[in-house]
Amino acid sequence: SRVVNIGFTQMKCVEDVATNRKHQAALLEKAAKQGGQILCTQEMFTSQYFCQVEDHRFFKLAETIPGPSTDLFCKIAKKYGVVIVASLFEKRASGLYHNTAAVIDTDGSLMGLYRKMHIPDDPLYYEKFYFTPGDLGFRTWNTKLAKIGVLICWDQWYPEGARLTALSGAEILFYPTAIGWHPQEKAEYGAAQHDSWELMQRSHAVANGCYVCAPNRIGHETILGSDGKPVSKDGIQFWGQSFVASPNGQVVHRA
């Protein structure tokens, strides 16, 4: 009979990390003031989606955990008494990087991390160049508001991840995401690509009897190479449309 209000953000990112972090913090505070209790960011909100190219200069975007983003969000969580799931580019050690979600409880404590297990390597999604697959397993956290599980983006396509997380007690699954269209493909395949993405996660809700929440970024991003020229003529058009699916698979809210 408990009611827990979910808040998530979808935002357009710019090149400057500090600007993105400040924008994300403002959105989280806005969501908390509107009554959100468990808040989740989109995937890697501190930067544009640099995985459109394999380039060593983007490793400098990674941060430690604890670090500047978690330090700020722990303060916000404690101030408003909310849970925050923050998706970050983690620098674990020199030469060792992960696509990571940090879970922060209502008292501002950093409860733990989930490191993305499934790493894609597709045109303009060259994540294997940057991220080492996670080594922490599929995890749940018994926050003061609900028991939650966190997976990240490409994990969506693998039902085993959702199943194992739900079997460990998760009542709500969160999937911070960065997914969009290759603009040249949108007219022919765009509707089907979006439907597949949403349907897959709705099926996780049905199969596991839990809520599924998927915040996705927005914006049309074209990454510049080291020569100052776009690495792709068209870039990626991130489609947003963040949603919550109930345990019966129905979308109860879509941005």
Short mmCIF file of N, CA and C in Angstrom, two decimals, residues 9-162:
data_model
loop_
_atom_site.label_atom_id
_atom_site.label_comp_id
_atom_site.label_asym_id
_atom_site.label_seq_id
_atom_site.Cartn_x
_atom_site.Cartn_y
_atom_site.Cartn_z
N THR A 9 15.09 12.87 -14.68
CA THR A 9 15.41 14.04 -15.48
C THR A 9 15.91 13.60 -16.85
N GLN A 10 15.57 14.39 -17.85
CA GLN A 10 16.18 14.21 -19.17
C GLN A 10 16.64 15.59 -19.61
N MET A 11 17.91 15.69 -19.95
CA MET A 11 18.48 17.00 -20.24
C MET A 11 19.43 16.93 -21.42
N LYS A 12 19.57 18.08 -22.07
CA LYS A 12 20.53 18.22 -23.15
C LYS A 12 21.87 18.59 -22.57
N CYS A 13 22.92 17.91 -22.98
CA CYS A 13 24.25 18.14 -22.43
C CYS A 13 25.10 18.99 -23.37
N VAL A 14 26.02 19.73 -22.77
CA VAL A 14 26.96 20.56 -23.52
C VAL A 14 28.37 20.02 -23.26
N GLU A 15 29.38 20.64 -23.83
CA GLU A 15 30.74 20.13 -23.69
C GLU A 15 31.31 20.33 -22.29
N ASP A 16 30.88 21.37 -21.58
CA ASP A 16 31.47 21.72 -20.29
C ASP A 16 30.87 20.89 -19.16
N VAL A 17 31.72 20.14 -18.44
CA VAL A 17 31.27 19.26 -17.36
C VAL A 17 30.62 20.05 -16.23
N ALA A 18 31.23 21.15 -15.81
CA ALA A 18 30.70 21.94 -14.69
C ALA A 18 29.30 22.45 -14.99
N THR A 19 29.07 22.88 -16.23
CA THR A 19 27.75 23.36 -16.62
C THR A 19 26.72 22.25 -16.55
N ASN A 20 27.09 21.08 -17.04
CA ASN A 20 26.17 19.95 -17.00
C ASN A 20 25.86 19.53 -15.56
N ARG A 21 26.88 19.49 -14.72
CA ARG A 21 26.67 19.08 -13.33
C ARG A 21 25.74 20.08 -12.62
N LYS A 22 25.96 21.36 -12.86
CA LYS A 22 25.12 22.40 -12.25
C LYS A 22 23.68 22.27 -12.73
N HIS A 23 23.50 22.03 -14.02
CA HIS A 23 22.16 21.87 -14.59
C HIS A 23 21.48 20.65 -14.00
N GLN A 24 22.22 19.53 -13.91
CA GLN A 24 21.64 18.31 -13.35
C GLN A 24 21.23 18.51 -11.90
N ALA A 25 22.07 19.17 -11.12
CA ALA A 25 21.74 19.43 -9.71
C ALA A 25 20.47 20.26 -9.59
N ALA A 26 20.33 21.27 -10.45
CA ALA A 26 19.13 22.11 -10.41
C ALA A 26 17.87 21.30 -10.75
N LEU A 27 17.99 20.39 -11.71
CA LEU A 27 16.85 19.56 -12.07
C LEU A 27 16.48 18.60 -10.94
N LEU A 28 17.48 18.04 -10.27
CA LEU A 28 17.20 17.15 -9.14
C LEU A 28 16.51 17.91 -8.01
N GLU A 29 16.97 19.11 -7.74
CA GLU A 29 16.33 19.91 -6.69
C GLU A 29 14.89 20.27 -7.07
N LYS A 30 14.69 20.57 -8.34
CA LYS A 30 13.33 20.87 -8.82
C LYS A 30 12.42 19.67 -8.65
N ALA A 31 12.93 18.48 -9.01
CA ALA A 31 12.14 17.26 -8.86
C ALA A 31 11.82 16.99 -7.40
N ALA A 32 12.79 17.23 -6.51
CA ALA A 32 12.55 17.01 -5.09
C ALA A 32 11.49 17.97 -4.56
N LYS A 33 11.55 19.22 -4.98
CA LYS A 33 10.57 20.21 -4.54
C LYS A 33 9.17 19.89 -5.05
N GLN A 34 9.10 19.18 -6.18
CA GLN A 34 7.81 18.79 -6.73
C GLN A 34 7.26 17.51 -6.10
N GLY A 35 8.01 16.95 -5.16
CA GLY A 35 7.54 15.77 -4.45
C GLY A 35 8.21 14.47 -4.82
N GLY A 36 9.21 14.52 -5.71
CA GLY A 36 9.93 13.30 -6.05
C GLY A 36 10.71 12.79 -4.85
N GLN A 37 10.67 11.48 -4.65
CA GLN A 37 11.35 10.88 -3.50
C GLN A 37 12.55 10.02 -3.91
N ILE A 38 12.43 9.29 -5.01
CA ILE A 38 13.56 8.56 -5.57
C ILE A 38 13.84 9.16 -6.94
N LEU A 39 15.01 9.75 -7.10
CA LEU A 39 15.34 10.52 -8.29
C LEU A 39 16.45 9.83 -9.07
N CYS A 40 16.33 9.83 -10.39
CA CYS A 40 17.32 9.15 -11.23
C CYS A 40 17.71 10.02 -12.40
N THR A 41 18.99 10.10 -12.67
CA THR A 41 19.49 10.87 -13.81
C THR A 41 19.50 10.01 -15.07
N GLN A 42 19.71 10.64 -16.20
CA GLN A 42 20.00 9.93 -17.43
C GLN A 42 21.43 9.39 -17.38
N GLU A 43 21.80 8.61 -18.37
CA GLU A 43 23.13 8.02 -18.40
C GLU A 43 24.20 9.09 -18.65
N MET A 44 25.23 9.10 -17.82
CA MET A 44 26.41 9.96 -17.96
C MET A 44 26.05 11.41 -18.30
N PHE A 45 25.42 12.06 -17.33
CA PHE A 45 24.90 13.42 -17.53
C PHE A 45 25.99 14.48 -17.56
N THR A 46 27.22 14.18 -17.12
CA THR A 46 28.23 15.23 -17.01
C THR A 46 28.83 15.65 -18.34
N SER A 47 28.53 14.92 -19.41
CA SER A 47 29.15 15.24 -20.70
C SER A 47 28.21 14.89 -21.83
N GLN A 48 28.58 15.32 -23.02
CA GLN A 48 27.93 14.81 -24.20
C GLN A 48 28.32 13.34 -24.38
N TYR A 49 27.60 12.65 -25.24
CA TYR A 49 27.86 11.23 -25.44
C TYR A 49 29.08 11.07 -26.34
N PHE A 50 30.25 11.03 -25.70
CA PHE A 50 31.53 11.03 -26.41
C PHE A 50 31.84 9.71 -27.09
N CYS A 51 31.07 8.65 -26.78
CA CYS A 51 31.35 7.32 -27.34
C CYS A 51 31.06 7.24 -28.84
N GLN A 52 30.69 8.35 -29.46
CA GLN A 52 30.52 8.37 -30.90
C GLN A 52 31.86 8.21 -31.62
N VAL A 53 32.95 8.35 -30.86
CA VAL A 53 34.28 8.24 -31.45
C VAL A 53 35.22 7.59 -30.43
N GLU A 54 36.24 6.90 -30.91
CA GLU A 54 37.28 6.36 -30.04
C GLU A 54 38.42 7.37 -29.96
N ASP A 55 38.53 8.04 -28.82
CA ASP A 55 39.50 9.13 -28.70
C ASP A 55 39.96 9.21 -27.25
N HIS A 56 41.27 9.04 -27.03
CA HIS A 56 41.82 9.00 -25.67
C HIS A 56 41.58 10.30 -24.90
N ARG A 57 41.37 11.42 -25.57
CA ARG A 57 41.23 12.67 -24.84
C ARG A 57 39.97 12.70 -23.97
N PHE A 58 39.01 11.84 -24.27
CA PHE A 58 37.77 11.86 -23.49
C PHE A 58 37.89 11.14 -22.15
N PHE A 59 38.98 10.42 -21.93
CA PHE A 59 39.16 9.80 -20.62
C PHE A 59 39.30 10.85 -19.51
N LYS A 60 39.68 12.05 -19.88
CA LYS A 60 39.82 13.09 -18.86
C LYS A 60 38.47 13.52 -18.30
N LEU A 61 37.38 13.12 -18.93
CA LEU A 61 36.04 13.44 -18.44
C LEU A 61 35.65 12.58 -17.24
N ALA A 62 36.35 11.47 -17.03
CA ALA A 62 35.98 10.54 -15.95
C ALA A 62 36.29 11.16 -14.58
N GLU A 63 35.55 10.73 -13.57
CA GLU A 63 35.76 11.22 -12.21
C GLU A 63 35.75 10.05 -11.23
N THR A 64 36.36 10.29 -10.09
CA THR A 64 36.37 9.27 -9.05
C THR A 64 35.02 9.25 -8.33
N ILE A 65 34.75 8.13 -7.69
CA ILE A 65 33.57 8.01 -6.83
C ILE A 65 34.04 7.44 -5.49
N PRO A 66 33.93 8.18 -4.37
CA PRO A 66 33.39 9.53 -4.25
C PRO A 66 34.20 10.55 -5.07
N GLY A 67 33.51 11.62 -5.44
CA GLY A 67 34.12 12.66 -6.25
C GLY A 67 33.19 13.85 -6.34
N PRO A 68 33.44 14.77 -7.26
CA PRO A 68 32.69 16.02 -7.29
C PRO A 68 31.18 15.85 -7.47
N SER A 69 30.76 14.91 -8.32
CA SER A 69 29.32 14.74 -8.54
C SER A 69 28.65 14.10 -7.33
N THR A 70 29.22 13.02 -6.81
CA THR A 70 28.59 12.37 -5.66
C THR A 70 28.64 13.26 -4.42
N ASP A 71 29.70 14.04 -4.25
CA ASP A 71 29.76 14.96 -3.11
C ASP A 71 28.59 15.94 -3.16
N LEU A 72 28.32 16.48 -4.35
CA LEU A 72 27.22 17.44 -4.50
C LEU A 72 25.87 16.77 -4.30
N PHE A 73 25.70 15.60 -4.89
CA PHE A 73 24.39 14.94 -4.83
C PHE A 73 24.10 14.36 -3.45
N CYS A 74 25.13 13.98 -2.71
CA CYS A 74 24.91 13.54 -1.34
C CYS A 74 24.32 14.67 -0.50
N LYS A 75 24.78 15.89 -0.73
CA LYS A 75 24.25 17.05 -0.02
C LYS A 75 22.79 17.29 -0.40
N ILE A 76 22.47 17.15 -1.69
CA ILE A 76 21.09 17.35 -2.14
C ILE A 76 20.18 16.28 -1.55
N ALA A 77 20.65 15.03 -1.56
CA ALA A 77 19.85 13.94 -1.01
C ALA A 77 19.53 14.18 0.46
N LYS A 78 20.52 14.60 1.21
CA LYS A 78 20.32 14.85 2.64
C LYS A 78 19.42 16.06 2.87
N LYS A 79 19.59 17.11 2.08
CA LYS A 79 18.80 18.33 2.24
C LYS A 79 17.32 18.06 2.05
N TYR A 80 16.97 17.24 1.06
CA TYR A 80 15.56 17.01 0.72
C TYR A 80 15.04 15.65 1.19
N GLY A 81 15.91 14.82 1.77
CA GLY A 81 15.47 13.51 2.22
C GLY A 81 15.06 12.60 1.08
N VAL A 82 15.84 12.63 -0.02
CA VAL A 82 15.50 11.84 -1.21
C VAL A 82 16.61 10.83 -1.50
N VAL A 83 16.25 9.82 -2.28
CA VAL A 83 17.22 8.88 -2.83
C VAL A 83 17.61 9.36 -4.21
N ILE A 84 18.89 9.29 -4.56
CA ILE A 84 19.36 9.71 -5.88
C ILE A 84 20.17 8.59 -6.52
N VAL A 85 19.83 8.28 -7.76
CA VAL A 85 20.62 7.37 -8.59
C VAL A 85 21.32 8.24 -9.63
N ALA A 86 22.65 8.28 -9.59
CA ALA A 86 23.43 9.17 -10.46
C ALA A 86 24.34 8.35 -11.37
N SER A 87 24.19 8.54 -12.67
CA SER A 87 24.97 7.79 -13.66
C SER A 87 26.21 8.58 -14.05
N LEU A 88 27.40 7.95 -13.88
CA LEU A 88 28.66 8.66 -14.03
C LEU A 88 29.68 7.87 -14.82
N PHE A 89 30.65 8.58 -15.39
CA PHE A 89 31.82 7.99 -16.02
C PHE A 89 32.87 7.88 -14.93
N GLU A 90 33.10 6.68 -14.42
CA GLU A 90 33.95 6.48 -13.26
C GLU A 90 35.40 6.19 -13.64
N LYS A 91 36.31 6.93 -13.01
CA LYS A 91 37.73 6.60 -13.08
C LYS A 91 38.07 5.81 -11.81
N ARG A 92 38.19 4.51 -11.97
CA ARG A 92 38.47 3.65 -10.83
C ARG A 92 39.96 3.66 -10.48
N ALA A 93 40.78 3.68 -11.50
CA ALA A 93 42.24 3.75 -11.36
C ALA A 93 42.79 4.16 -12.71
N SER A 94 44.07 4.47 -12.75
CA SER A 94 44.67 4.83 -14.02
C SER A 94 44.53 3.67 -15.02
N GLY A 95 43.86 3.93 -16.14
CA GLY A 95 43.65 2.91 -17.15
C GLY A 95 42.46 2.00 -16.90
N LEU A 96 41.69 2.26 -15.84
CA LEU A 96 40.54 1.42 -15.51
C LEU A 96 39.32 2.31 -15.30
N TYR A 97 38.36 2.21 -16.23
CA TYR A 97 37.20 3.08 -16.24
C TYR A 97 35.92 2.26 -16.37
N HIS A 98 34.84 2.79 -15.77
CA HIS A 98 33.56 2.10 -15.82
C HIS A 98 32.44 3.10 -16.12
N ASN A 99 31.35 2.56 -16.65
CA ASN A 99 30.09 3.28 -16.78
C ASN A 99 29.28 2.88 -15.54
N THR A 100 29.12 3.81 -14.60
CA THR A 100 28.73 3.46 -13.24
C THR A 100 27.55 4.28 -12.76
N ALA A 101 26.70 3.66 -11.96
CA ALA A 101 25.62 4.36 -11.26
C ALA A 101 25.89 4.33 -9.78
N ALA A 102 25.81 5.50 -9.14
CA ALA A 102 25.98 5.63 -7.70
C ALA A 102 24.60 5.75 -7.06
N VAL A 103 24.39 5.04 -5.97
CA VAL A 103 23.12 5.08 -5.25
C VAL A 103 23.32 5.79 -3.92
N ILE A 104 22.56 6.85 -3.71
CA ILE A 104 22.69 7.71 -2.52
C ILE A 104 21.39 7.66 -1.74
N ASP A 105 21.45 7.41 -0.44
CA ASP A 105 20.25 7.29 0.38
C ASP A 105 19.80 8.65 0.90
N THR A 106 18.66 8.65 1.59
CA THR A 106 18.02 9.89 2.03
C THR A 106 18.84 10.66 3.07
N ASP A 107 19.77 9.99 3.74
CA ASP A 107 20.61 10.67 4.72
C ASP A 107 21.89 11.22 4.11
N GLY A 108 22.00 11.11 2.78
CA GLY A 108 23.18 11.62 2.10
C GLY A 108 24.33 10.64 2.03
N SER A 109 24.12 9.41 2.46
CA SER A 109 25.19 8.41 2.43
C SER A 109 25.25 7.74 1.07
N LEU A 110 26.47 7.47 0.63
CA LEU A 110 26.69 6.75 -0.62
C LEU A 110 26.57 5.26 -0.33
N MET A 111 25.47 4.65 -0.79
CA MET A 111 25.18 3.26 -0.43
C MET A 111 26.04 2.27 -1.21
N GLY A 112 26.34 2.61 -2.47
CA GLY A 112 27.13 1.69 -3.27
C GLY A 112 27.05 2.02 -4.74
N LEU A 113 27.63 1.12 -5.56
CA LEU A 113 27.74 1.35 -6.99
C LEU A 113 27.22 0.15 -7.77
N TYR A 114 26.71 0.44 -8.96
CA TYR A 114 26.50 -0.60 -9.96
C TYR A 114 27.33 -0.20 -11.17
N ARG A 115 28.12 -1.15 -11.67
CA ARG A 115 28.93 -0.89 -12.86
C ARG A 115 28.33 -1.66 -14.04
N LYS A 116 28.08 -0.96 -15.11
CA LYS A 116 27.43 -1.52 -16.29
C LYS A 116 28.11 -2.81 -16.74
N MET A 117 27.29 -3.84 -16.92
CA MET A 117 27.82 -5.17 -17.25
C MET A 117 27.92 -5.39 -18.76
N HIS A 118 26.89 -4.97 -19.49
CA HIS A 118 26.84 -5.21 -20.93
C HIS A 118 27.30 -3.94 -21.65
N ILE A 119 28.36 -4.04 -22.42
CA ILE A 119 28.98 -2.87 -23.05
C ILE A 119 28.82 -2.99 -24.57
N PRO A 120 28.11 -2.05 -25.21
CA PRO A 120 27.90 -2.15 -26.66
C PRO A 120 29.11 -1.70 -27.46
N ASP A 121 29.13 -2.12 -28.71
CA ASP A 121 30.14 -1.66 -29.65
C ASP A 121 29.48 -1.61 -31.02
N ASP A 122 28.76 -0.53 -31.27
CA ASP A 122 28.01 -0.33 -32.50
C ASP A 122 28.43 1.00 -33.12
N PRO A 123 28.08 1.25 -34.37
CA PRO A 123 28.39 2.55 -34.97
C PRO A 123 27.88 3.71 -34.11
N LEU A 124 28.79 4.59 -33.73
CA LEU A 124 28.57 5.76 -32.88
C LEU A 124 28.30 5.41 -31.42
N TYR A 125 28.36 4.13 -31.08
CA TYR A 125 28.24 3.68 -29.68
C TYR A 125 29.45 2.80 -29.34
N TYR A 126 30.63 3.39 -29.41
CA TYR A 126 31.87 2.63 -29.24
C TYR A 126 32.27 2.57 -27.76
N GLU A 127 31.43 1.97 -26.97
CA GLU A 127 31.65 1.99 -25.52
C GLU A 127 32.76 1.04 -25.06
N LYS A 128 33.01 -0.01 -25.82
CA LYS A 128 34.06 -0.94 -25.40
C LYS A 128 35.44 -0.29 -25.35
N PHE A 129 35.61 0.80 -26.08
CA PHE A 129 36.88 1.53 -26.06
C PHE A 129 37.10 2.19 -24.69
N TYR A 130 36.01 2.56 -24.03
CA TYR A 130 36.10 3.35 -22.80
C TYR A 130 35.84 2.56 -21.52
N PHE A 131 34.91 1.63 -21.55
CA PHE A 131 34.40 1.05 -20.31
C PHE A 131 34.79 -0.41 -20.14
N THR A 132 35.32 -0.72 -18.97
CA THR A 132 35.54 -2.10 -18.56
C THR A 132 34.22 -2.65 -18.02
N PRO A 133 33.83 -3.86 -18.42
CA PRO A 133 32.57 -4.41 -17.91
C PRO A 133 32.56 -4.47 -16.38
N GLY A 134 31.39 -4.25 -15.81
CA GLY A 134 31.26 -4.22 -14.36
C GLY A 134 31.65 -5.52 -13.69
N ASP A 135 32.13 -5.40 -12.46
CA ASP A 135 32.59 -6.56 -11.70
C ASP A 135 31.87 -6.69 -10.36
N LEU A 136 30.77 -5.97 -10.20
CA LEU A 136 30.06 -5.97 -8.92
C LEU A 136 28.80 -6.83 -8.94
N GLY A 137 28.47 -7.38 -10.09
CA GLY A 137 27.26 -8.19 -10.19
C GLY A 137 26.01 -7.32 -10.25
N PHE A 138 24.87 -7.99 -10.29
CA PHE A 138 23.58 -7.28 -10.28
C PHE A 138 23.17 -7.09 -8.83
N ARG A 139 22.84 -5.84 -8.46
CA ARG A 139 22.70 -5.48 -7.07
C ARG A 139 21.38 -4.80 -6.78
N THR A 140 20.96 -4.87 -5.52
CA THR A 140 19.82 -4.10 -5.05
C THR A 140 20.23 -3.33 -3.80
N TRP A 141 19.50 -2.27 -3.52
CA TRP A 141 19.76 -1.45 -2.34
C TRP A 141 18.46 -1.23 -1.58
N ASN A 142 18.50 -1.53 -0.31
CA ASN A 142 17.33 -1.34 0.55
C ASN A 142 17.36 0.08 1.09
N THR A 143 16.96 1.04 0.25
CA THR A 143 16.96 2.44 0.67
C THR A 143 15.86 2.66 1.71
N LYS A 144 15.84 3.82 2.29
CA LYS A 144 14.84 4.11 3.31
C LYS A 144 13.44 4.26 2.71
N LEU A 145 13.34 4.30 1.39
CA LEU A 145 12.04 4.48 0.74
C LEU A 145 11.54 3.24 0.02
N ALA A 146 12.44 2.45 -0.52
CA ALA A 146 12.06 1.24 -1.26
C ALA A 146 13.32 0.45 -1.56
N LYS A 147 13.14 -0.80 -1.91
CA LYS A 147 14.28 -1.61 -2.34
C LYS A 147 14.38 -1.48 -3.85
N ILE A 148 15.50 -0.95 -4.32
CA ILE A 148 15.63 -0.63 -5.74
C ILE A 148 16.80 -1.39 -6.36
N GLY A 149 16.69 -1.61 -7.66
CA GLY A 149 17.78 -2.17 -8.44
C GLY A 149 18.14 -1.21 -9.55
N VAL A 150 19.40 -1.20 -9.93
CA VAL A 150 19.87 -0.29 -10.97
C VAL A 150 20.65 -1.08 -12.02
N LEU A 151 20.28 -0.86 -13.27
CA LEU A 151 21.05 -1.34 -14.41
C LEU A 151 21.26 -0.14 -15.31
N ILE A 152 22.02 -0.29 -16.39
CA ILE A 152 22.35 0.88 -17.20
C ILE A 152 22.18 0.57 -18.67
N CYS A 153 21.38 1.35 -19.35
CA CYS A 153 21.21 1.40 -20.80
C CYS A 153 21.26 0.03 -21.48
N TRP A 154 22.39 -0.35 -22.05
CA TRP A 154 22.46 -1.57 -22.88
C TRP A 154 22.08 -2.82 -22.10
N ASP A 155 22.17 -2.77 -20.77
CA ASP A 155 21.68 -3.88 -19.94
C ASP A 155 20.20 -4.16 -20.22
N GLN A 156 19.49 -3.16 -20.76
CA GLN A 156 18.06 -3.29 -21.03
C GLN A 156 17.74 -4.49 -21.91
N TRP A 157 18.64 -4.82 -22.81
CA TRP A 157 18.32 -5.83 -23.83
C TRP A 157 18.53 -7.26 -23.33
N TYR A 158 18.93 -7.40 -22.09
CA TYR A 158 19.23 -8.72 -21.55
C TYR A 158 18.29 -9.01 -20.38
N PRO A 159 17.31 -9.88 -20.56
CA PRO A 159 16.33 -10.14 -19.49
C PRO A 159 16.96 -10.73 -18.24
N GLU A 160 18.13 -11.38 -18.38
CA GLU A 160 18.76 -11.99 -17.22
C GLU A 160 19.12 -10.95 -16.16
N GLY A 161 19.57 -9.77 -16.60
CA GLY A 161 19.94 -8.73 -15.65
C GLY A 161 18.76 -8.28 -14.82
N ALA A 162 17.63 -8.02 -15.49
CA ALA A 162 16.42 -7.62 -14.77
C ALA A 162 15.96 -8.73 -13.84
#
